[in-house]
Tab-separated table of C-alpha atoms in Angstrom:
chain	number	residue	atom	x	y	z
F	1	UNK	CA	0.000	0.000	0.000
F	2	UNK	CA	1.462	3.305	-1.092
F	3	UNK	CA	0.539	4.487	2.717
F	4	UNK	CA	-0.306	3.183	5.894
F	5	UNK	CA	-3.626	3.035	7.639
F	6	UNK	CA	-4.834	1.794	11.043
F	7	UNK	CA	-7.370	-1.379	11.072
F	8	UNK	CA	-10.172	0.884	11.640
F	9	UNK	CA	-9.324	3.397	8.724
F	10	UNK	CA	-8.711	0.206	6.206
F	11	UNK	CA	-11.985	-1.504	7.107
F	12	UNK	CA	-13.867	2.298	6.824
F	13	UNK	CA	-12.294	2.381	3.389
F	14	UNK	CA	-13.355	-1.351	2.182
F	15	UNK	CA	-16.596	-1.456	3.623
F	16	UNK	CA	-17.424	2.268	1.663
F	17	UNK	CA	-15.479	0.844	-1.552
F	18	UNK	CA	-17.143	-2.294	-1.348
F	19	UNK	CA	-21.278	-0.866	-0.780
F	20	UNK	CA	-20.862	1.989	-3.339
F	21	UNK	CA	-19.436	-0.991	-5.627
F	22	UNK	CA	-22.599	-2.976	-5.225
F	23	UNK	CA	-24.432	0.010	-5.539
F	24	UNK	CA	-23.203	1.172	-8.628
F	25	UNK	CA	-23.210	-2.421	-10.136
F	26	UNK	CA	-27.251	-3.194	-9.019
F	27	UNK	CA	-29.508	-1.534	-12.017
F	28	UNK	CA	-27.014	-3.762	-14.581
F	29	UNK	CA	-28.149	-6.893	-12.584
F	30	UNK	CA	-31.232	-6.448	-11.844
F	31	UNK	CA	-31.720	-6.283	-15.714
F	32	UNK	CA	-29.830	-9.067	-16.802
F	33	UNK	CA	-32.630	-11.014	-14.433
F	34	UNK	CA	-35.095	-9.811	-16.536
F	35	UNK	CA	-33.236	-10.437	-19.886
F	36	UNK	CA	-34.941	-13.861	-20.752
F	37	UNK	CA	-38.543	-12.071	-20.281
F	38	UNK	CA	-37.294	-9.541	-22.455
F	39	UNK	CA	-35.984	-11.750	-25.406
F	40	UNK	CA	-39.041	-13.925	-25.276
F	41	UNK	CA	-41.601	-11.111	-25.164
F	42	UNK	CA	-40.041	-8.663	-27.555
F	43	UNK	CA	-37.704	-10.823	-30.053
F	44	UNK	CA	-39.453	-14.401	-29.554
F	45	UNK	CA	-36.516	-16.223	-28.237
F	46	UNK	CA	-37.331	-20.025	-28.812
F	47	UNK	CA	-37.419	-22.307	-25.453
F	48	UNK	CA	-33.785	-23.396	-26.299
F	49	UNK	CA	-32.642	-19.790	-26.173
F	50	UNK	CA	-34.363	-19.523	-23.258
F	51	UNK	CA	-32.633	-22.265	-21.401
F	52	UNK	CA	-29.204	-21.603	-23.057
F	53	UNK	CA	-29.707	-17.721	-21.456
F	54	UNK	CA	-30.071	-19.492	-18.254
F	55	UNK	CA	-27.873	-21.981	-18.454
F	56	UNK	CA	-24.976	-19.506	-19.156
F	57	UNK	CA	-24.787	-18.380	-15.600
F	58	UNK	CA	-24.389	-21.227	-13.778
F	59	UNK	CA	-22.358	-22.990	-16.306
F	60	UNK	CA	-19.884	-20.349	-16.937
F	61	UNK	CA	-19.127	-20.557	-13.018
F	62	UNK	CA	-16.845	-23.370	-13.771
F	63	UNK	CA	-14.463	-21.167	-16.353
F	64	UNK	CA	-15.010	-18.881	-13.761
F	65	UNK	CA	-13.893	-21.374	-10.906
F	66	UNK	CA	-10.470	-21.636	-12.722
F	67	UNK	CA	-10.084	-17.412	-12.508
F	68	UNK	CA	-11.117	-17.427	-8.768
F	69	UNK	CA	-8.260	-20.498	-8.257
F	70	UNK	CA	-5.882	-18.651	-9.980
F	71	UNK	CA	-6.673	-16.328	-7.441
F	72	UNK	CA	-6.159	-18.780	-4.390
F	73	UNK	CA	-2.588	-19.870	-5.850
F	74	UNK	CA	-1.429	-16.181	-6.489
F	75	UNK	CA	-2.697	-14.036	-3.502
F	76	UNK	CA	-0.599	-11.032	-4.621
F	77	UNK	CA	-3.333	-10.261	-7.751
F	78	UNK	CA	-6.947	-9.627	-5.063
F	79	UNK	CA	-7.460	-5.900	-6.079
F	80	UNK	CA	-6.401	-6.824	-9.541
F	81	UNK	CA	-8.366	-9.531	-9.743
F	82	UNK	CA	-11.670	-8.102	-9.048
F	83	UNK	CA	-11.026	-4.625	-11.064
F	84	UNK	CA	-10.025	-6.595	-14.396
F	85	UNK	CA	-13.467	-8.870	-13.733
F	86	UNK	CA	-15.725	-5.416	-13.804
F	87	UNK	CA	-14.001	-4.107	-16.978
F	88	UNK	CA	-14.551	-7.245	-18.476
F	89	UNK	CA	-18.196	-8.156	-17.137
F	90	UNK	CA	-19.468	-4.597	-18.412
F	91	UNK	CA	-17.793	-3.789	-22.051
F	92	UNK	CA	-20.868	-6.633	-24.093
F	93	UNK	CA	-23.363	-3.979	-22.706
F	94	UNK	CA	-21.969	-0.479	-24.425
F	95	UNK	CA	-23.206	-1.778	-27.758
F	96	UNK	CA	-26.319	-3.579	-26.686
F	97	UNK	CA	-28.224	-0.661	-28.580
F	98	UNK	CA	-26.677	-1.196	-31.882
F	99	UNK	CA	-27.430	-4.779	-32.410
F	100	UNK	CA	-30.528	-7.063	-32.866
F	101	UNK	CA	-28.973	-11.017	-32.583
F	102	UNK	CA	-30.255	-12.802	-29.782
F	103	UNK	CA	-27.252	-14.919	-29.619
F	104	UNK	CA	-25.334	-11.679	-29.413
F	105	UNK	CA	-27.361	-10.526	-25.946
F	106	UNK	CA	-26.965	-13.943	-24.796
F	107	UNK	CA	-23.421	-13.940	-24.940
F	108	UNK	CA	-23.065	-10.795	-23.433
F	109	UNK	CA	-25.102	-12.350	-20.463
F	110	UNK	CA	-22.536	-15.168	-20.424
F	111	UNK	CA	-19.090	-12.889	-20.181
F	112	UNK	CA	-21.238	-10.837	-17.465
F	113	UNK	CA	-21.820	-13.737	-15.251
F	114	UNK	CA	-18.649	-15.562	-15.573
F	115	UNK	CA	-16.673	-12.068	-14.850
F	116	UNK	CA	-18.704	-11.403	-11.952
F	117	UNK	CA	-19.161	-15.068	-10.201
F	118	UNK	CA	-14.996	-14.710	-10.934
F	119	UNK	CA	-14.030	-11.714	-8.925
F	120	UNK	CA	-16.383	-13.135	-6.092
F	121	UNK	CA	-13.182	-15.172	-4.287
F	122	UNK	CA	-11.442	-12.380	-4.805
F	123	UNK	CA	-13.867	-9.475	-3.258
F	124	UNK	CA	-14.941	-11.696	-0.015
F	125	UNK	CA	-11.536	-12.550	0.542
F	126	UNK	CA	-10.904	-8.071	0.195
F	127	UNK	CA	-13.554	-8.041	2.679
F	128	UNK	CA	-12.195	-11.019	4.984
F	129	UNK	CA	-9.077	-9.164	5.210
F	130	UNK	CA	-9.782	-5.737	5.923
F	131	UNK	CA	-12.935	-6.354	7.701
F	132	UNK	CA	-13.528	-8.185	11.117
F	133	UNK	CA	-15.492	-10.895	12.169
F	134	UNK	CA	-19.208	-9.537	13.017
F	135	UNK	CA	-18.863	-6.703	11.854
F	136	UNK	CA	-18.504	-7.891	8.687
F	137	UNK	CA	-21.379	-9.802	8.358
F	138	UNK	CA	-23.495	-7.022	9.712
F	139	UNK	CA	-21.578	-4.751	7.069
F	140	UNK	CA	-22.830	-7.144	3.928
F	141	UNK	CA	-25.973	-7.595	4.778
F	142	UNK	CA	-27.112	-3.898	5.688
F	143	UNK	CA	-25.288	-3.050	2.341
F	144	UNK	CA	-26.931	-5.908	0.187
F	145	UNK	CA	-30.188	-4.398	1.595
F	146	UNK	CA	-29.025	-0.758	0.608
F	147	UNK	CA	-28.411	-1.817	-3.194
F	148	UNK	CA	-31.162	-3.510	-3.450
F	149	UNK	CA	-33.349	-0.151	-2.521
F	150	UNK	CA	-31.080	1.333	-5.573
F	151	UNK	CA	-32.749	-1.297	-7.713
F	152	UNK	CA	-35.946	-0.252	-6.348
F	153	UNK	CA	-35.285	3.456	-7.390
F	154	UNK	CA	-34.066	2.126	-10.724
F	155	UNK	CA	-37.036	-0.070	-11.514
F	156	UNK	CA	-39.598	2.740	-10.731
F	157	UNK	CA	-37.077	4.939	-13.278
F	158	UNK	CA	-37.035	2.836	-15.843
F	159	UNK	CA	-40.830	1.932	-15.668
F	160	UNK	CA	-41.682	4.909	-18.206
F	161	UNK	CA	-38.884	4.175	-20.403
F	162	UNK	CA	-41.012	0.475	-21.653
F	163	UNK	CA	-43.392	2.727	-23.852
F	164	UNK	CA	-40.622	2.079	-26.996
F	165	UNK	CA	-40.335	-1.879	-27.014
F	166	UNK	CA	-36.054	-0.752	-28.299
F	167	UNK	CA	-35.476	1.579	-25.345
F	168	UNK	CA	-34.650	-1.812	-22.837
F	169	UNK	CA	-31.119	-1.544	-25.070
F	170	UNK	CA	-30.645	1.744	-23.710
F	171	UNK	CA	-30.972	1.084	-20.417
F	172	UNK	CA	-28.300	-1.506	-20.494
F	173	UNK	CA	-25.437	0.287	-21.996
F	174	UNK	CA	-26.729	3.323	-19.134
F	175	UNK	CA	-26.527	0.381	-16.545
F	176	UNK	CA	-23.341	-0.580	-17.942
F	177	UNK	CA	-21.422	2.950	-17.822
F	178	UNK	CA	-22.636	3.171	-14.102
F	179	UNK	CA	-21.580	-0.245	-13.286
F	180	UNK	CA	-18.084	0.836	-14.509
F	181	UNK	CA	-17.614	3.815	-11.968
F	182	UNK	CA	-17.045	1.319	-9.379
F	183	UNK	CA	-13.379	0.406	-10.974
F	184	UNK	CA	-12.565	4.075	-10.058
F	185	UNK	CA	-13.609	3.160	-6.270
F	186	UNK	CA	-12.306	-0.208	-6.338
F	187	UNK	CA	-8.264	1.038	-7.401
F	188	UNK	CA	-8.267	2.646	-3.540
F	189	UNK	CA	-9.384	-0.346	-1.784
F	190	UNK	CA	-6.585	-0.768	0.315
F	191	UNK	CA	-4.825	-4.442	0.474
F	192	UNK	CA	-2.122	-5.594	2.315
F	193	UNK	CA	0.140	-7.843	0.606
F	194	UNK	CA	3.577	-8.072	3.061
F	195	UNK	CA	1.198	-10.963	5.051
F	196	UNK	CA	0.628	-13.118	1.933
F	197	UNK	CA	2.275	-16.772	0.598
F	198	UNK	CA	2.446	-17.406	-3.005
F	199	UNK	CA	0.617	-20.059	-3.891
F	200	UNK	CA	1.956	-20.518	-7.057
F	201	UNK	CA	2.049	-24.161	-8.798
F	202	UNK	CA	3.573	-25.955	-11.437
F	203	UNK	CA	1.081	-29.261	-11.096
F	204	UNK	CA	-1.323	-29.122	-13.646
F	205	UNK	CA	-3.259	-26.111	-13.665
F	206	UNK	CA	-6.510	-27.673	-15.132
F	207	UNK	CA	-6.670	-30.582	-12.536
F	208	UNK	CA	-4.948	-28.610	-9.440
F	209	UNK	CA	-8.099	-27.109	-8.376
F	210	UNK	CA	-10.377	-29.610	-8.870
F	211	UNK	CA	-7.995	-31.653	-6.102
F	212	UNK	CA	-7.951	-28.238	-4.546
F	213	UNK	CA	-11.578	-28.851	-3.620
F	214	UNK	CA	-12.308	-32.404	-3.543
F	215	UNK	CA	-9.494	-32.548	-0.906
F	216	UNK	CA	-11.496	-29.556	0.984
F	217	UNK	CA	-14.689	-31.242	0.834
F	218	UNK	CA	-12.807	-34.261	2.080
F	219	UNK	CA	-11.329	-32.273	4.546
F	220	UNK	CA	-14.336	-30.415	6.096
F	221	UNK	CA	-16.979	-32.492	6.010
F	222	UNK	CA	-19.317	-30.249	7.356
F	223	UNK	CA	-19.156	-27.929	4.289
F	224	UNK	CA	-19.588	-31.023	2.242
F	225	UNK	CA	-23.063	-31.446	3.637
F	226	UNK	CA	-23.608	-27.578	3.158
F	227	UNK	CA	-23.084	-28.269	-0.694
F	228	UNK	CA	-25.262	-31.054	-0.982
F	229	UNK	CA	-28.327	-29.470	0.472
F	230	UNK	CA	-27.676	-26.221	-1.451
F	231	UNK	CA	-27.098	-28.432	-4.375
F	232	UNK	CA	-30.880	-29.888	-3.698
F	233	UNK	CA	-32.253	-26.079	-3.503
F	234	UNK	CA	-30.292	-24.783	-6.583
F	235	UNK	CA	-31.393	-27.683	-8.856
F	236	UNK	CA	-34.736	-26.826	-8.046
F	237	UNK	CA	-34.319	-23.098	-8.610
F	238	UNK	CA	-32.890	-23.769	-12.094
F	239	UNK	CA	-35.682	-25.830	-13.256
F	240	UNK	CA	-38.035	-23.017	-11.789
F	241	UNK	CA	-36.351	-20.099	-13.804
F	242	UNK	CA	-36.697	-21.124	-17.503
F	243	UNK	CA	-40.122	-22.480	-17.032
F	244	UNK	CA	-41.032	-19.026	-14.934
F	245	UNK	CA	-39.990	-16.824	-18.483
F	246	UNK	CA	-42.278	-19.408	-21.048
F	247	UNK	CA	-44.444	-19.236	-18.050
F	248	UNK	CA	-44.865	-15.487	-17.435
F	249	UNK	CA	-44.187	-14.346	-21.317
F	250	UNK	CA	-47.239	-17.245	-22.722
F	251	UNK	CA	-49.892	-18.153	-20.684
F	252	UNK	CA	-49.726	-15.044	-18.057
F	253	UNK	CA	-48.747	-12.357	-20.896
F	254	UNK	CA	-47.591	-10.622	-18.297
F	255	UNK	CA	-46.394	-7.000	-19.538
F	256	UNK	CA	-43.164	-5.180	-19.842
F	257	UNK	CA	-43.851	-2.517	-16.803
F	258	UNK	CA	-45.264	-5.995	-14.595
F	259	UNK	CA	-42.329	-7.479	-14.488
F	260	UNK	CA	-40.537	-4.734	-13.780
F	261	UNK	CA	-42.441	-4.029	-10.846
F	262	UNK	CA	-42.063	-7.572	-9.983
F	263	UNK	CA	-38.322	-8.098	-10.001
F	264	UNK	CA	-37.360	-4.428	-9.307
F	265	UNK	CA	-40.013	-3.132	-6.882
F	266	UNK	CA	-41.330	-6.260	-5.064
F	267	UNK	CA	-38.496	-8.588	-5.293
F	268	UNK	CA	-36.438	-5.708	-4.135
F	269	UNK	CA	-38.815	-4.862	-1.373
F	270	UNK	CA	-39.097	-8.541	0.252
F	271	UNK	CA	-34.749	-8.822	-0.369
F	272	UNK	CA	-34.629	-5.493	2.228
F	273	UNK	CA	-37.100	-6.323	4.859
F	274	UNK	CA	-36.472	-9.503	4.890
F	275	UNK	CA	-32.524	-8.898	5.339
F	276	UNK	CA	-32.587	-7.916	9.147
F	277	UNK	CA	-33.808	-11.517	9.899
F	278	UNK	CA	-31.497	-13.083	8.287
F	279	UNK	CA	-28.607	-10.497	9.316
F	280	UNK	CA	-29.398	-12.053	12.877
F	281	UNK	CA	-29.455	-15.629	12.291
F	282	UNK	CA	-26.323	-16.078	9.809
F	283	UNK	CA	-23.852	-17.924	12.077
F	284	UNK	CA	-21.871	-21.335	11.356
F	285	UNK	CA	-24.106	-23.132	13.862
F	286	UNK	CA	-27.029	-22.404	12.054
F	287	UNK	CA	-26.085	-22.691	8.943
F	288	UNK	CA	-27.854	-25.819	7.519
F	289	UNK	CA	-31.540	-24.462	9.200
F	290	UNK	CA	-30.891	-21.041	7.699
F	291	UNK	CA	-30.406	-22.685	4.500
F	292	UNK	CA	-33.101	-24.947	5.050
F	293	UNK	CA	-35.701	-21.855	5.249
F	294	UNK	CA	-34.286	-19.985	2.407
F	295	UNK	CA	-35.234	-23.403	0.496
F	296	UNK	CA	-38.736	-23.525	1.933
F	297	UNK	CA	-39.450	-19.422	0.944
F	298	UNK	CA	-38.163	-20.725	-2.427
F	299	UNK	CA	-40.743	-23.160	-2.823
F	300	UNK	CA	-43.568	-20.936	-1.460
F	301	UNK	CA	-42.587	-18.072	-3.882
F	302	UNK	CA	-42.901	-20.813	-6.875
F	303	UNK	CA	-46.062	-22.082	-5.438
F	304	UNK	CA	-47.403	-18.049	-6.322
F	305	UNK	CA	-46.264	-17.951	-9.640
F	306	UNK	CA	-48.194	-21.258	-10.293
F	307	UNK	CA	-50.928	-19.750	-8.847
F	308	UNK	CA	-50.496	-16.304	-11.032
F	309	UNK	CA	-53.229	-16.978	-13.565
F	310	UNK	CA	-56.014	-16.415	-10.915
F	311	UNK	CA	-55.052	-13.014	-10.522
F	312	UNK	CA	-51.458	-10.474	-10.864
F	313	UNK	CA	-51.532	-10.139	-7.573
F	314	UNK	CA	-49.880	-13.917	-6.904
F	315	UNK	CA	-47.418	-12.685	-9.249
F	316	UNK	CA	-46.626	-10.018	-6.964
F	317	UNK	CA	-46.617	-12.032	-3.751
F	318	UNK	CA	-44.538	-14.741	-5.490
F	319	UNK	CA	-41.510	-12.093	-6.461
F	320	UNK	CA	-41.553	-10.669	-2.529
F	321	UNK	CA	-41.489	-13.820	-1.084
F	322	UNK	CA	-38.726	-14.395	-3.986
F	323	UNK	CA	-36.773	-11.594	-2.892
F	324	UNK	CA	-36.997	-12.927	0.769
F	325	UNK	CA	-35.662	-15.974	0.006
F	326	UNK	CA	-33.289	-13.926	-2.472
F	327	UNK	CA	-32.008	-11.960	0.892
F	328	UNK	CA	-31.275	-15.229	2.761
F	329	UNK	CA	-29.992	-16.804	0.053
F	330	UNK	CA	-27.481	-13.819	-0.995
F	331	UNK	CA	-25.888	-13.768	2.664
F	332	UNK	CA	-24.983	-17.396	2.654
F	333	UNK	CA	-23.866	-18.136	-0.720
F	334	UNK	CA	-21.653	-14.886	-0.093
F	335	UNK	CA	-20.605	-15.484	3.495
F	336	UNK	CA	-20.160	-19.214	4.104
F	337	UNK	CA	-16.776	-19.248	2.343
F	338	UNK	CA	-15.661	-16.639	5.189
F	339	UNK	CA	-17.476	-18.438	8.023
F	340	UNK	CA	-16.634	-21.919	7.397
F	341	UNK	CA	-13.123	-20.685	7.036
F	342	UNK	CA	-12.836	-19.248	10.191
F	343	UNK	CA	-9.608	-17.652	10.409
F	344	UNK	CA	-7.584	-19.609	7.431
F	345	UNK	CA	-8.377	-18.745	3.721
F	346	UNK	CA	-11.751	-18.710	2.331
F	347	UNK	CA	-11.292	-17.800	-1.354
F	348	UNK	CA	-10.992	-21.707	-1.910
F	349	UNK	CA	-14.611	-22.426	0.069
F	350	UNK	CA	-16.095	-19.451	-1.730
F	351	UNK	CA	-14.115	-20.783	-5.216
F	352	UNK	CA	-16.148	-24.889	-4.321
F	353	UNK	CA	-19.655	-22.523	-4.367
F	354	UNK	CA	-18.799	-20.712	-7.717
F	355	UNK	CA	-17.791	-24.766	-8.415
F	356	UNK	CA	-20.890	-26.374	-7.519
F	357	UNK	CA	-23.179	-23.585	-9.656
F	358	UNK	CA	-21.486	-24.757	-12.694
F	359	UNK	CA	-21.550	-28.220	-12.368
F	360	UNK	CA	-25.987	-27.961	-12.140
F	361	UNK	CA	-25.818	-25.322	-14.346
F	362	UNK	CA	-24.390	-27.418	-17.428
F	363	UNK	CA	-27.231	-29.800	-17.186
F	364	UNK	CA	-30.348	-28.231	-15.471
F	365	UNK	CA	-31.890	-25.605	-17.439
F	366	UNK	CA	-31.256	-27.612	-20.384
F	367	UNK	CA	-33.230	-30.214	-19.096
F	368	UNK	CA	-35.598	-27.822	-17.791
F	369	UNK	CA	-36.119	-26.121	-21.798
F	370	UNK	CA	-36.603	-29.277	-22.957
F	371	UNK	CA	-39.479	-30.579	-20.326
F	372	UNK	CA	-41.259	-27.374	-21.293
F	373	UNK	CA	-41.396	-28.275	-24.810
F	374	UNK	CA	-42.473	-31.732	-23.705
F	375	UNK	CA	-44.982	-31.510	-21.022
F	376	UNK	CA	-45.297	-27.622	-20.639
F	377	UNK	CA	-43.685	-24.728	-17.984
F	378	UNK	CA	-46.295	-25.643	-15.286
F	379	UNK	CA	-45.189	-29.258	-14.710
F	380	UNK	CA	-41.171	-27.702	-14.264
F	381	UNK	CA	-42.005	-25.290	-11.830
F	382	UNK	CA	-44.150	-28.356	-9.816
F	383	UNK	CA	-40.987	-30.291	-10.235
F	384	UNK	CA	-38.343	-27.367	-9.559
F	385	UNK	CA	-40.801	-26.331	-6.051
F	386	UNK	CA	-40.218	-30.588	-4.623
F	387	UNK	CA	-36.685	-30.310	-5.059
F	388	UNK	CA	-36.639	-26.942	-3.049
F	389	UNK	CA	-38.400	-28.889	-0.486
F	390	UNK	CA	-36.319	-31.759	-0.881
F	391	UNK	CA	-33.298	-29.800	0.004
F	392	UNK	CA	-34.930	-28.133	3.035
F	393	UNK	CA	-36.176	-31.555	4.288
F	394	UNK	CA	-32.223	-32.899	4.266
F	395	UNK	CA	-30.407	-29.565	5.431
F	396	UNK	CA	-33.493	-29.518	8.430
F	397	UNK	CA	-32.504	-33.241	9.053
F	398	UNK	CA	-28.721	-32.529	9.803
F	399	UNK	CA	-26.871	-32.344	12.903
F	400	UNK	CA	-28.202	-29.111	15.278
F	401	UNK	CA	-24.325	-28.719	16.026
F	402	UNK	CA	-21.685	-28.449	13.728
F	403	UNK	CA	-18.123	-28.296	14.215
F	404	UNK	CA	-16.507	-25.391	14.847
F	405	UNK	CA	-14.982	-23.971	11.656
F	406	UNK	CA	-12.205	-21.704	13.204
F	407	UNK	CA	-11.008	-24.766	15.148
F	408	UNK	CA	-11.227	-27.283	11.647
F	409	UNK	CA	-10.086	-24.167	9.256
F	410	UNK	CA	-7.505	-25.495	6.348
């Protein structure tokens, strides 16, 4: 660091670097959620398409998973790291208004998502750092909430801009510019490299970290049963997504300025009350019951949507309860790397999450495109909802106590 600061001042700086990041970054997400609706409502993206455009981000986790091991190997590159990963996720967008190919948009989804899910080791590890216990997880969740309300604020914005079917284009590449004055904030994050071990490697780089985290899982058993449960809920939420777009776009015709009320307004408003709750029950040893009721609010908020065609106002319900289960869902998937790591290393625990996303993501909402074409979206969402519950039912049927990660930290 060019100069030094107390513990106090550094964690002052990340946790401001780090929220007006997120901040800047939420009105480009919260439209790429919406980005299958959009191609199937306005340029009649086939089912395929569909489950290719939601495939991407979960698959592309596992070239992503090699960036965030590179990472784990090479600890001098964390700012780095995470700055090259926002340049990259952002520059598809800036000429989103001057094309028309659907394959285009959905490979700018793709390079988003793997750029993003990349610098994740990278930031949580920034915030592990700099940031202590407690108040750390008190700092993301408070500051999840905060850019979700920026969604809000964004959704009602854009709500007037729907009247011209081409202006969704612009709102990207506007989403895209603001997403990219966070690299600005991001260079003055301050990190301290005189504590860290090269990890550097000549094994194999393409089987290295798959050891890397088969020896973890091995290792900590009690993140290996983390996995499998969340493994259960996210196989359930990617059969629930693609069907949700057919679902939503063809037999609800739900409208342009609906869903972004939905996803921006009452997704966003069930994500920040619901993120208190959850800000006072993350802890390791309640982990698997947390995770548990994020899979159950899951399944409730897909029960809604199946019920939308007796009224809009499911659809509604179903995308706050969504956004609750969003809220619980964001804190763990963000935080367990830190808190099963205790005080060792967590970019390799977050690195086996970003793992795990792209090994369901390869095959689920293929299979999930194809059963709508087969038996129709209604059916998936049935089927995505009982794996939801399925994962609740084993996370609920673990072990009360689990072992205390600072103690079993690798």
């Amino acid at each position: 660091m060019t100069a030094v600061s107390s513990p106090s001042q550094t964690s002052r700086k990340t946790k401001w670097a780090l929220f007006l990041s997120g901040l800047l970054n939420e009105p480009l997400v919260g439209l790429i959620a919406i980005l299958p609706f959009i191609l199937r409502k306005d340029l009649h993206a086939s089912a395929f398409q569909i489950s290719i455009l939601n495939m991407v981000k979960p698959a592309v986790a596992l070239l992503s998973f090699y960036w965030g091991a590179v990472l784990w190997r090479n600890r001098q590159s964390l700012r780095s790291n995470w700055i090259v990963s926002k340049l990259l996720a952002s520059i598809p967008f800036l000429i989103f208004p001057f094309v028309q190919n659907i394959w285009f948009f959905i490979i700018g989804a793709a390079l988003f998502h793997f750029f993003q899910r990349g610098g994740v080791p990278a930031q949580m590890e920034i915030l592990k750092q700099n940031v202590p216990p407690g108040e750390r997880e008190n700092f993301f969740s408070w500051s999840s909430a905060f850019n979700f309300i920026g969604g809000v604020l964004i959704g009602l914005f854009s709500l007037g801009l729907w009247m011209d079917a081409q202006d969704w284009k612009l709102l990207f590449l506007i989403s895209a510019l603001i997403g990219l004055l966070a690299v600005v904030i991001q260079m003055r994050i301050p990190v301290d490299t005189s504590q860290i071990k090269d990890r550097s490697s000549k094994r194999n780089s393409l089987i290295t970290p798959w050891k890397d985290s088969w020896n973890l899982l091995r290792q900590r058993p009690d993140f290996a049963r983390f996995q499998i449960g969340f493994m259960m809920g996210g196989i359930g939420l990617m059969l629930i997504m693609p069907a949700l777009v057919i679902f939503a776009a063809d037999d609800l015709a739900i409208s342009h300025i609906d869903m972004t009320m939905s996803r921006f307004v009452w997704m966003g408003l069930g994500f920040v009350l619901a993120t208190p709750f959850w800000k006072r029950k993350i802890a390791l040893k309640g982990i698997y019951r947390l995770t548990g009721i994020v899979c159950v609010f899951f399944a409730a908020s897909t029960l809604c949507w199946m019920l939308g065609g007796l009224g809009l106002a499911w659809f509604f319900v179903a995308f706050f309860l969504y956004g609750v289960a969003q809220a619980g869902s964001h804190l763990i998937w963000h935080l367990s790397g830190p808190l099963f790591a205790g005080s060792g290393d967590s970019s390799l625990f977050s690195t086996v999450n970003i793992l795990t996303v792209g090994l369901r993501g390869l095959i689920v909402p293929c299979m999930a495109g194809f059963l709508c074409n087969v038996i129709g979206p209604l059916p998936v969402l049935a089927m995505g909802l009982m794996w939801c519950l399925a994962g609740s039912i084993y996370l609920f049927a673990q072990k009360k106590e689990t072992e205390n990660a600072a103690d079993t930290a690798v």
